[in-house]
Amino acid sequence: MKIFTSPSKYMQGSNILETEIEIFKEYGQKLALLSDDNVYHIIGSNFHKHLENQGLEVTYIPFNGEASNQEINRVSDICRKEKTEIIVGLGGGKTIDSAKAIADEINQDVIIIPTIASTDAPTSALSVIYSEAGVFEGYRFYKKNPDLVLIDTQVVANAPSHLLVAGIGDALATYIEGRSIYEGNGDNMLGGKATLAALAIAEKCQDTLFENAKQAISACERQVTTEALEQVVEANTLLSGVGFESCGLAAAHSIHNGFTALSGDIHQLSHGEKVAYGTLTQLVLENRSKEELDRYLNFYKEIGLPTRLNDLHLDQASKDNLMSVAELATQEGETIHQMQKNYTAQDVYNAIVTLDSYSASF
C-alpha cells in the first residue's frame, strides 16, 4: 500500500511571526510555548508579547536542550498542570521534535515554528529521540502531522548562514535516500510504499537546492530575504520534510545515527553536516555513477559541507571507532535495511573510508 502524508497547513513568508498572529486563535486560547533560553531571548519574548496582545494565554516552558523521553515527560506534566490547549514549538530540530512528542503524549494540537532552516523535522509526524547524553535511541511516530508549520523567512535570514548550509546538507539526502527506497520497494516512514508524488517532491528538493543554494547563502550572510532564500527555506523544510517521510530514509541517516556512537569533537557539527557525509557515503555504498558523486562533492566544497573525515574531526579515529559507527548504523530497525541490498557493518565501514580516500584525491 502506498501512503503519503503532510502537515495540515504550511505557511512561509517574511515577518509573518508579527503579521499572522491572529491564526493562533483557530487552535485554542491557552498555549504552551516551548523554546530554549537562547531562542526565547532572541525572538521568543517578543513573540510571547504578540500572542498575549491578541488575548491568548501563554505559558512559557524553557526547553532543556535534549529530545529525550525524560524531557518529554517533564514538559507534558507541566502542560497538564497548566491545562494548555496547544503546544507551540519555537526553535531548532530538537525543540521541534520534543514539541511534537509532547503534543502526542497529551493529545493536543501542535504548531511548529522553526527559527532556522537547518533540518526537515518541522513537517513530519515523527521525532528522533535521544538519551539524556545525546545518543540516538530511535524514532517516535505519531498519528498525525503538525497542525500548522509557520516559518518566518526573515527570522531564518537573521540566523547564522552556516545553519542554512546545515539544512541544505540534510535536505540533499532526501532524493538520494528516497530514490533508493523507491527502487528497492522499501517502506517509507509511514510503513507504506512511496508514491510518485513523494519521489517527485524529493527530486524537486534536490533540483531547487542545486539551483539556489549559493545565492540563498549569500542573502543569509547579509540577513536579507530573496526569492532564492525563500526557495531554499521551502526546500529545506517542506520539500525535504514531506519527501523524506513519504519516500523514506536509507543509509545516509543511518550513518548519521551511527556517528552518535562516538564522543568528542564530531558533535560540534550539526545534524545536517553529519547527514551530508552520510549521503556521500551512501553514493559510494551503492556504487552510483562517478558523475553523480563528483557533482555532489563539487557542490559540497562550494558551500562548505564536509567531504573528508577530518572535516568531521575524525581523521584520527581508529578502525575500531569507525567500525562502531558502522555497527550502530546497521543495527536492527535502522533505515538502511529498507534498501534493496542487505548492507553489513563491514560494507558501511568500507564505504566510509573509501569516500575519505576518494575525496582526498578529488
PDB file of C-alpha atoms in Angstrom, residues 129-236:
ATOM      1  CA  ILE A 129      14.642  10.501  20.314  1.00  0.00           C
ATOM      2  CA  TYR A 130      17.987  10.661  22.104  1.00  0.00           C
ATOM      3  CA  SER A 131      19.219   9.718  25.548  1.00  0.00           C
ATOM      4  CA  GLU A 132      19.955  12.462  28.060  1.00  0.00           C
ATOM      5  CA  ALA A 133      23.589  12.109  26.950  1.00  0.00           C
ATOM      6  CA  GLY A 134      22.649  12.735  23.303  1.00  0.00           C
ATOM      7  CA  VAL A 135      22.964   9.154  21.990  1.00  0.00           C
ATOM      8  CA  PHE A 136      20.432   8.176  19.320  1.00  0.00           C
ATOM      9  CA  GLU A 137      17.766   5.832  20.715  1.00  0.00           C
ATOM     10  CA  GLY A 138      15.147   5.582  17.999  1.00  0.00           C
ATOM     11  CA  TYR A 139      12.198   7.168  16.206  1.00  0.00           C
ATOM     12  CA  ARG A 140       8.856   8.009  17.765  1.00  0.00           C
ATOM     13  CA  PHE A 141       5.854   8.047  15.416  1.00  0.00           C
ATOM     14  CA  TYR A 142       2.577   9.953  15.745  1.00  0.00           C
ATOM     15  CA  LYS A 143      -0.945   9.587  14.446  1.00  0.00           C
ATOM     16  CA  LYS A 144      -0.859  12.916  12.625  1.00  0.00           C
ATOM     17  CA  ASN A 145       1.491  15.545  11.241  1.00  0.00           C
ATOM     18  CA  PRO A 146       1.698  19.007  12.807  1.00  0.00           C
ATOM     19  CA  ASP A 147      -1.488  21.060  12.581  1.00  0.00           C
ATOM     20  CA  LEU A 148       0.416  24.140  11.443  1.00  0.00           C
ATOM     21  CA  VAL A 149       4.002  24.791  10.373  1.00  0.00           C
ATOM     22  CA  LEU A 150       4.778  28.508  10.268  1.00  0.00           C
ATOM     23  CA  ILE A 151       8.204  29.706   9.181  1.00  0.00           C
ATOM     24  CA  ASP A 152       9.273  33.351   9.129  1.00  0.00           C
ATOM     25  CA  THR A 153      11.971  33.701   6.489  1.00  0.00           C
ATOM     26  CA  GLN A 154      13.287  36.939   7.988  1.00  0.00           C
ATOM     27  CA  VAL A 155      13.972  35.040  11.214  1.00  0.00           C
ATOM     28  CA  VAL A 156      15.822  32.408   9.179  1.00  0.00           C
ATOM     29  CA  ALA A 157      17.779  35.129   7.365  1.00  0.00           C
ATOM     30  CA  ASN A 158      18.818  36.613  10.714  1.00  0.00           C
ATOM     31  CA  ALA A 159      20.292  33.292  11.873  1.00  0.00           C
ATOM     32  CA  PRO A 160      23.921  32.322  11.116  1.00  0.00           C
ATOM     33  CA  SER A 161      24.323  31.222   7.500  1.00  0.00           C
ATOM     34  CA  HIS A 162      26.114  28.007   8.489  1.00  0.00           C
ATOM     35  CA  LEU A 163      22.782  26.785   9.898  1.00  0.00           C
ATOM     36  CA  LEU A 164      21.169  27.245   6.489  1.00  0.00           C
ATOM     37  CA  VAL A 165      24.073  25.289   4.984  1.00  0.00           C
ATOM     38  CA  ALA A 166      23.436  22.507   7.504  1.00  0.00           C
ATOM     39  CA  GLY A 167      19.806  22.402   6.393  1.00  0.00           C
ATOM     40  CA  ILE A 168      20.905  22.112   2.799  1.00  0.00           C
ATOM     41  CA  GLY A 169      23.110  19.178   3.820  1.00  0.00           C
ATOM     42  CA  ASP A 170      20.158  17.452   5.463  1.00  0.00           C
ATOM     43  CA  ALA A 171      17.822  18.191   2.557  1.00  0.00           C
ATOM     44  CA  LEU A 172      20.249  16.926  -0.089  1.00  0.00           C
ATOM     45  CA  ALA A 173      19.833  13.451   1.414  1.00  0.00           C
ATOM     46  CA  THR A 174      16.105  13.465   0.583  1.00  0.00           C
ATOM     47  CA  TYR A 175      16.273  12.411  -3.043  1.00  0.00           C
ATOM     48  CA  ILE A 176      19.338  10.163  -2.672  1.00  0.00           C
ATOM     49  CA  GLU A 177      17.631   8.193   0.099  1.00  0.00           C
ATOM     50  CA  GLY A 178      14.120   8.378  -1.372  1.00  0.00           C
ATOM     51  CA  ARG A 179      15.290   7.078  -4.737  1.00  0.00           C
ATOM     52  CA  SER A 180      16.911   4.065  -3.066  1.00  0.00           C
ATOM     53  CA  ILE A 181      13.786   3.241  -1.097  1.00  0.00           C
ATOM     54  CA  TYR A 182      11.610   3.621  -4.194  1.00  0.00           C
ATOM     55  CA  GLU A 183      13.884   1.460  -6.345  1.00  0.00           C
ATOM     56  CA  GLY A 184      14.140  -1.213  -3.675  1.00  0.00           C
ATOM     57  CA  ASN A 185      10.415  -1.156  -2.875  1.00  0.00           C
ATOM     58  CA  GLY A 186      11.263  -0.484   0.759  1.00  0.00           C
ATOM     59  CA  ASP A 187       8.973   1.107   3.299  1.00  0.00           C
ATOM     60  CA  ASN A 188       8.750   4.813   3.936  1.00  0.00           C
ATOM     61  CA  MET A 189       8.483   6.329   7.428  1.00  0.00           C
ATOM     62  CA  LEU A 190       4.745   5.539   7.453  1.00  0.00           C
ATOM     63  CA  GLY A 191       5.227   1.816   6.913  1.00  0.00           C
ATOM     64  CA  GLY A 192       3.948   2.014   3.340  1.00  0.00           C
ATOM     65  CA  LYS A 193       5.378   2.417  -0.131  1.00  0.00           C
ATOM     66  CA  ALA A 194       6.424   5.719  -1.683  1.00  0.00           C
ATOM     67  CA  THR A 195       4.096   7.494  -4.082  1.00  0.00           C
ATOM     68  CA  LEU A 196       5.172   9.104  -7.335  1.00  0.00           C
ATOM     69  CA  ALA A 197       4.223  12.425  -5.762  1.00  0.00           C
ATOM     70  CA  ALA A 198       6.676  11.889  -2.897  1.00  0.00           C
ATOM     71  CA  LEU A 199       9.522  10.949  -5.239  1.00  0.00           C
ATOM     72  CA  ALA A 200       8.782  13.973  -7.435  1.00  0.00           C
ATOM     73  CA  ILE A 201       8.872  16.244  -4.368  1.00  0.00           C
ATOM     74  CA  ALA A 202      12.190  14.717  -3.278  1.00  0.00           C
ATOM     75  CA  GLU A 203      13.697  15.282  -6.728  1.00  0.00           C
ATOM     76  CA  LYS A 204      12.365  18.858  -6.822  1.00  0.00           C
ATOM     77  CA  CYS A 205      14.030  19.411  -3.454  1.00  0.00           C
ATOM     78  CA  GLN A 206      17.400  18.385  -4.912  1.00  0.00           C
ATOM     79  CA  ASP A 207      16.979  20.490  -8.058  1.00  0.00           C
ATOM     80  CA  THR A 208      15.935  23.568  -6.066  1.00  0.00           C
ATOM     81  CA  LEU A 209      18.999  23.347  -3.852  1.00  0.00           C
ATOM     82  CA  PHE A 210      21.488  22.919  -6.681  1.00  0.00           C
ATOM     83  CA  GLU A 211      19.923  25.920  -8.438  1.00  0.00           C
ATOM     84  CA  ASN A 212      19.502  28.323  -5.499  1.00  0.00           C
ATOM     85  CA  ALA A 213      21.736  27.363  -2.579  1.00  0.00           C
ATOM     86  CA  LYS A 214      24.701  29.649  -3.206  1.00  0.00           C
ATOM     87  CA  GLN A 215      22.522  32.720  -3.803  1.00  0.00           C
ATOM     88  CA  ALA A 216      20.441  31.917  -0.693  1.00  0.00           C
ATOM     89  CA  ILE A 217      23.543  31.576   1.468  1.00  0.00           C
ATOM     90  CA  SER A 218      24.732  34.976   0.242  1.00  0.00           C
ATOM     91  CA  ALA A 219      21.389  36.514   1.194  1.00  0.00           C
ATOM     92  CA  CYS A 220      21.537  34.920   4.623  1.00  0.00           C
ATOM     93  CA  GLU A 221      25.048  36.272   5.145  1.00  0.00           C
ATOM     94  CA  ARG A 222      23.603  39.780   4.672  1.00  0.00           C
ATOM     95  CA  GLN A 223      20.468  38.930   6.723  1.00  0.00           C
ATOM     96  CA  VAL A 224      18.042  39.697   3.903  1.00  0.00           C
ATOM     97  CA  THR A 225      15.309  37.661   2.215  1.00  0.00           C
ATOM     98  CA  THR A 226      15.362  36.990  -1.529  1.00  0.00           C
ATOM     99  CA  GLU A 227      13.455  34.647  -3.798  1.00  0.00           C
ATOM    100  CA  ALA A 228      16.437  32.256  -3.739  1.00  0.00           C
ATOM    101  CA  LEU A 229      16.351  32.206   0.056  1.00  0.00           C
ATOM    102  CA  GLU A 230      12.590  31.620   0.047  1.00  0.00           C
ATOM    103  CA  GLN A 231      13.035  28.670  -2.298  1.00  0.00           C
ATOM    104  CA  VAL A 232      15.833  27.115  -0.240  1.00  0.00           C
ATOM    105  CA  VAL A 233      13.892  27.527   3.001  1.00  0.00           C
ATOM    106  CA  GLU A 234      10.948  25.758   1.370  1.00  0.00           C
ATOM    107  CA  ALA A 235      13.223  23.007   0.052  1.00  0.00           C
ATOM    108  CA  ASN A 236      14.951  22.510   3.410  1.00  0.00           C
TER     109      ASN A 236
END
